[in-house]
Coordinates of C-alpha atoms in Angstrom, one line a residue:
X1 CA -35.0 -0.5 14.1
X2 CA -33.0 2.6 13.2
X3 CA -35.2 5.7 12.4
X4 CA -34.8 7.4 9.1
X5 CA -33.6 10.4 11.0
X6 CA -31.1 8.5 13.1
X7 CA -27.6 7.7 11.8
X8 CA -26.7 4.1 11.1
X9 CA -23.9 2.4 13.0
X10 CA -21.6 2.9 10.0
X11 CA -22.5 6.6 9.8
X12 CA -21.9 7.1 13.5
X13 CA -18.6 5.4 13.3
X14 CA -17.7 7.4 10.2
X15 CA -18.5 10.6 12.1
X16 CA -16.3 9.5 15.0
X17 CA -13.4 8.6 12.7
X18 CA -13.7 11.9 10.9
X19 CA -13.4 13.7 14.3
X20 CA -10.3 11.7 15.1
X21 CA -8.9 12.6 11.7
X22 CA -9.7 16.3 12.1
X23 CA -8.2 16.6 15.6
X24 CA -5.0 14.9 14.4
X25 CA -4.8 17.3 11.5
X26 CA -5.3 20.3 13.7
X27 CA -2.6 19.1 16.1
X28 CA -0.2 18.5 13.2
X29 CA -0.9 22.0 11.7
X30 CA -0.4 23.8 15.0
X31 CA 2.8 21.8 15.8
X32 CA 4.3 22.5 12.3
X33 CA 3.4 26.2 12.5
X34 CA 5.2 26.8 15.8
X35 CA 4.7 29.8 18.2
X36 CA 4.9 32.2 15.3
X37 CA 1.2 31.5 14.4
X38 CA 0.2 33.3 17.6
X39 CA 2.7 36.2 17.2
X40 CA 0.5 39.3 16.6
X41 CA 3.4 41.7 17.1
X42 CA 1.8 43.0 20.3
X43 CA 1.7 40.1 22.8
X44 CA 4.9 38.7 24.1
X45 CA 3.4 35.4 25.1
X46 CA 3.1 33.6 21.8
X47 CA 5.2 30.7 23.0
X48 CA 2.9 30.2 26.0
X49 CA -0.2 30.5 23.9
X50 CA 1.2 28.0 21.4
X51 CA 2.1 25.5 24.2
X52 CA -1.3 25.8 25.8
X53 CA -3.0 25.3 22.4
X54 CA -1.0 22.2 21.7
X55 CA -1.9 20.7 25.1
X56 CA -5.6 21.5 24.5
X57 CA -5.5 19.8 21.1
X58 CA -3.7 16.7 22.5
X59 CA -6.4 16.3 25.2
X60 CA -9.2 16.8 22.7
X61 CA -7.5 14.4 20.3
X62 CA -7.2 11.7 22.9
X63 CA -10.8 12.2 24.0
X64 CA -11.9 11.8 20.3
X65 CA -10.0 8.5 20.0
X66 CA -11.3 7.3 23.4
X67 CA -14.9 8.1 22.5
X68 CA -14.6 6.3 19.2
X69 CA -13.4 3.1 20.8
X70 CA -16.1 3.3 23.5
X71 CA -18.6 3.4 20.6
X72 CA -17.2 0.2 19.3
X73 CA -14.9 1.4 16.5
X74 CA -12.0 -0.9 16.0
X75 CA -8.8 0.5 17.6
X76 CA -6.9 -0.2 14.3
X77 CA -9.3 2.0 12.4
X78 CA -8.9 4.8 15.0
X79 CA -5.1 4.6 14.6
X80 CA -5.5 4.7 10.8
X81 CA -7.8 7.8 11.1
X82 CA -5.2 9.5 13.3
X83 CA -2.5 8.8 10.8
X84 CA -4.6 10.1 8.0
X85 CA -5.0 13.4 9.9
X86 CA -1.3 13.6 10.8
X87 CA -0.3 13.1 7.2
X88 CA -3.0 15.3 5.8
X89 CA -3.8 12.3 3.5
X90 CA -6.6 13.1 1.1
X91 CA -7.6 11.1 -1.9
X92 CA -4.5 10.2 -3.9
X93 CA -3.9 12.1 -7.1
X94 CA -4.5 10.1 -10.3
X95 CA -1.3 11.6 -11.6
X96 CA 1.0 10.2 -9.0
X97 CA 4.4 9.4 -10.4
X98 CA 7.5 8.0 -8.9
X99 CA 10.9 9.8 -9.0
X100 CA 13.0 8.5 -11.9
X101 CA 16.8 8.5 -11.2
X102 CA 18.9 10.2 -13.8
X103 CA 21.4 8.3 -15.9
X104 CA 23.8 9.5 -18.6
X105 CA 24.5 5.8 -19.5
X106 CA 21.9 4.8 -22.1
X107 CA 22.0 1.1 -21.1
X108 CA 21.4 2.0 -17.4
X109 CA 18.6 4.3 -18.4
X110 CA 17.0 1.4 -20.3
X111 CA 17.4 -0.9 -17.3
X112 CA 15.7 1.7 -15.1
X113 CA 12.8 2.1 -17.6
X114 CA 12.3 -1.7 -17.6
X115 CA 12.6 -1.8 -13.8
X116 CA 9.8 0.7 -13.3
X117 CA 7.5 -1.3 -15.6
X118 CA 8.2 -4.5 -13.6
X119 CA 8.0 -2.7 -10.2
X120 CA 4.6 -1.3 -11.2
X121 CA 3.4 -4.9 -12.0
X122 CA 4.9 -6.1 -8.7
X123 CA 3.0 -3.5 -6.7
X124 CA -0.2 -4.2 -8.7
X125 CA 0.1 -7.9 -7.9
X126 CA 0.5 -7.1 -4.2
X127 CA -2.6 -4.9 -4.2
X128 CA -4.6 -7.5 -6.1
X129 CA -3.8 -10.2 -3.6
X130 CA -4.5 -7.9 -0.7
X131 CA -7.9 -7.1 -2.2
X132 CA -8.7 -10.8 -2.9
X133 CA -7.7 -11.9 0.6
X134 CA -9.8 -9.1 2.1
X135 CA -12.9 -10.1 0.1
X136 CA -12.4 -13.7 1.2
X137 CA -12.1 -12.6 4.9
X138 CA -15.3 -10.5 4.6
X139 CA -17.3 -13.1 2.7
X140 CA -17.4 -11.1 -0.6
X141 CA -15.6 -13.8 -2.7
X142 CA -17.7 -16.5 -4.3
X143 CA -15.1 -18.2 -6.5
X144 CA -13.6 -21.6 -5.7
X145 CA -10.2 -21.7 -4.1
X146 CA -7.6 -22.8 -6.6
X147 CA -4.3 -23.7 -4.8
X148 CA -2.5 -24.2 -8.1
X149 CA -3.4 -20.7 -9.2
X150 CA -2.4 -19.3 -5.8
X151 CA 1.0 -21.0 -6.0
X152 CA 1.5 -19.8 -9.6
X153 CA 0.7 -16.2 -8.5
X154 CA 3.2 -16.5 -5.7
X155 CA 5.9 -17.8 -8.1
X156 CA 5.2 -15.1 -10.6
X157 CA 5.5 -12.4 -7.9
X158 CA 8.7 -14.0 -6.6
X159 CA 10.1 -14.0 -10.2
X160 CA 9.2 -10.3 -10.6
X161 CA 11.0 -9.5 -7.4
X162 CA 14.1 -11.3 -8.7
X163 CA 13.8 -9.4 -12.0
X164 CA 13.5 -6.0 -10.3
X165 CA 16.5 -6.8 -8.1
X166 CA 18.6 -7.8 -11.1
X167 CA 17.7 -4.7 -13.0
X168 CA 18.5 -2.5 -10.0
X169 CA 21.9 -4.1 -9.9
X170 CA 22.4 -3.6 -13.7
X171 CA 21.4 0.1 -13.3
X172 CA 23.8 0.4 -10.3
X173 CA 20.9 1.8 -8.2
X174 CA 22.0 3.5 -5.0
X175 CA 20.1 3.1 -1.7
X176 CA 18.7 6.6 -1.9
X177 CA 17.5 6.0 -5.5
X178 CA 16.0 2.7 -4.4
X179 CA 14.1 4.4 -1.6
X180 CA 12.7 7.0 -4.1
X181 CA 11.4 4.1 -6.3
X182 CA 9.8 1.9 -3.6
X183 CA 10.0 3.7 -0.3
X184 CA 7.5 5.7 1.7
X185 CA 7.5 8.5 -0.9
X186 CA 5.5 6.2 -3.3
X187 CA 2.7 5.5 -0.8
X188 CA 0.4 7.5 -3.1
X189 CA 1.0 4.9 -5.9
X190 CA 0.0 2.1 -3.5
X191 CA -3.1 4.0 -2.6
X192 CA -4.0 4.5 -6.3
X193 CA -3.9 0.7 -6.7
X194 CA -6.0 0.3 -3.5
X195 CA -8.6 2.8 -4.7
X196 CA -8.7 1.1 -8.1
X197 CA -9.3 -2.4 -6.8
X198 CA -11.7 -1.4 -4.1
X199 CA -13.9 -0.1 -6.9
X200 CA -13.7 -3.4 -8.9
X201 CA -16.6 -5.8 -8.7
X202 CA -15.9 -9.4 -7.9
X203 CA -15.7 -10.5 -11.5
X204 CA -13.3 -7.8 -12.6
X205 CA -11.0 -8.4 -9.6
X206 CA -11.0 -12.2 -10.3
X207 CA -10.2 -11.6 -14.0
X208 CA -7.3 -9.3 -13.2
X209 CA -5.9 -11.6 -10.5
X210 CA -6.1 -14.6 -12.8
X211 CA -4.2 -12.7 -15.5
X212 CA -1.3 -12.5 -13.1
X213 CA -1.7 -16.1 -12.0
X214 CA -0.9 -17.4 -15.5
X215 CA 2.5 -18.2 -16.7
X216 CA 3.9 -16.2 -19.6
X217 CA 7.2 -16.4 -21.6
X218 CA 9.1 -13.7 -19.7
X219 CA 12.3 -14.7 -17.8
X220 CA 12.9 -13.7 -14.2
X221 CA 16.4 -12.6 -15.3
X222 CA 16.1 -10.4 -18.4
X223 CA 18.3 -11.7 -21.3
X224 CA 19.7 -8.2 -22.0
X225 CA 21.4 -7.7 -18.6
X226 CA 25.2 -8.2 -18.6
X227 CA 26.2 -11.8 -17.7
X228 CA 29.4 -13.7 -17.0
X229 CA 30.1 -15.8 -20.1
X230 CA 31.2 -18.8 -18.0
X231 CA 28.6 -18.9 -15.2
X232 CA 25.7 -17.1 -17.0
X233 CA 25.0 -15.1 -13.9
X234 CA 24.6 -11.3 -14.0
X235 CA 27.9 -9.5 -13.6
X236 CA 26.5 -6.7 -11.4
X237 CA 25.9 -7.6 -7.8
X238 CA 22.8 -6.2 -6.2
X239 CA 23.5 -3.7 -3.3
X240 CA 19.9 -2.6 -3.0
X241 CA 16.6 -4.3 -3.8
X242 CA 12.8 -3.7 -3.5
X243 CA 10.9 -4.8 -0.4
X244 CA 10.2 -8.5 -0.3
X245 CA 6.9 -9.7 -1.6
X246 CA 5.7 -10.3 2.0
X247 CA 6.4 -6.7 2.8
X248 CA 4.8 -5.4 -0.4
X249 CA 1.7 -7.4 0.5
X250 CA 1.7 -6.0 4.0
X251 CA 2.1 -2.4 2.5
X252 CA -0.7 -3.1 0.0
X253 CA -3.0 -4.3 2.8
X254 CA -2.2 -1.2 4.8
X255 CA -3.1 1.0 1.8
X256 CA -6.3 -0.9 1.3
X257 CA -7.2 -0.4 4.9
X258 CA -6.5 3.3 4.7
X259 CA -8.8 3.4 1.7
X260 CA -11.6 1.8 3.7
X261 CA -11.1 4.2 6.6
X262 CA -11.1 7.2 4.3
X263 CA -14.3 5.9 2.7
X264 CA -15.9 5.5 6.1
X265 CA -14.8 9.0 7.2
X266 CA -16.5 10.3 4.0
X267 CA -19.6 8.5 5.2
X268 CA -20.2 6.6 2.0
X269 CA -19.3 3.1 3.0
X270 CA -22.3 0.9 2.4
X271 CA -21.1 -2.2 4.4
X272 CA -21.3 -2.5 8.1
X273 CA -18.2 -0.7 9.5
X274 CA -17.8 -2.7 12.7
X275 CA -18.0 -6.0 10.9
X276 CA -15.6 -4.8 8.1
X277 CA -13.1 -3.5 10.6
X278 CA -12.9 -6.7 12.5
X279 CA -12.2 -8.6 9.2
X280 CA -9.7 -6.1 7.9
X281 CA -7.7 -6.3 11.1
X282 CA -7.0 -10.0 10.4
X283 CA -6.1 -9.6 6.7
X284 CA -2.3 -9.3 7.1
X285 CA -2.2 -12.3 9.4
X286 CA -4.4 -14.2 7.0
X287 CA -2.3 -13.3 4.1
X288 CA 1.1 -13.8 5.7
X289 CA 0.4 -16.6 8.1
X290 CA 2.2 -20.0 8.2
X291 CA -0.9 -21.9 6.9
X292 CA -0.9 -20.2 3.5
X293 CA -0.3 -22.4 0.5
X294 CA 2.6 -20.3 -0.6
X295 CA 5.2 -18.3 1.2
X296 CA 6.8 -15.1 -0.1
X297 CA 10.4 -16.2 -0.2
X298 CA 12.2 -14.5 -3.1
X299 CA 14.9 -16.4 -5.0
X300 CA 18.1 -14.9 -3.7
X301 CA 20.2 -16.4 -6.5
X302 CA 19.1 -14.6 -9.7
X303 CA 20.6 -17.2 -11.9
X304 CA 18.5 -19.9 -10.3
X305 CA 15.4 -18.2 -11.4
X306 CA 16.2 -18.1 -15.1
X307 CA 13.6 -20.7 -16.0
X308 CA 10.7 -19.1 -14.1
X309 CA 8.0 -17.3 -16.1
X310 CA 6.1 -14.1 -15.3
X311 CA 3.6 -11.9 -17.0
X312 CA 4.9 -8.6 -18.4
X313 CA 2.2 -7.6 -20.9
X314 CA 0.7 -5.0 -18.5
X315 CA 2.3 -1.5 -18.4
X316 CA 2.0 1.4 -16.0
X317 CA -1.2 3.4 -16.1
X318 CA 0.2 6.1 -13.7

């Protein structure tokens, strides 16, 4: 039995992960600062001192990671903790916003506004599914499995993906603008979703997920985008589109995992860290494996998805 004065396994692992994070952060800070941080105006060996300091930090960082794995911390968690330190990742700001491309054309500005609403819902759905799959994998989900709802959820997400792609084409989005909307720069938004759903109880998470698993009268191809009068297809051809639903689910799972690691590092995770890490490692495979009832294959022909329905009654809260 663990003494009241002895740290639990979760606490011990959290301390080890915190050390990995801190060492990675120090290494990043010294690397970014360069030799100038040791230039006191007197010594001429700032380059040598900087190089030696970097080498010392690399050794200490590797030792921290090795010690954590020897203590039974999942290697994936160690890598996540290192990445947290390298990025200087703290708790995401509740005021995270994405960069909005500028448009003088009012119609294109409208398309971008609608795109951001749909993109937010698409990201939220990915985060919901990642959270649901995680709770199933870790035995924290008591609701019955409903393959019809799962299939409808996947259809709705695929339709939203089609809708965002069509709107991106109508707004004539460039690759750089697309990256500003759904690239690495919006990781904070994914983390906000992950933090939000990690705090939900089972009932609240199921209710939110079920809301996105119901059909609603919103077309996958918006009726207001320009169409060819003969074919009915959008006149603008998409040159850039959001990540596939599969990739968004993987990104959401990664954000959820980072949230769990961050919580463990802050030493406030109540569940057993070792058991949790083992289950989390398999979440992406469980979510994206071949045996899933649905596959994330978006409809590449926007016109073919005109009859599909999605939910659009939820707006951004960021």
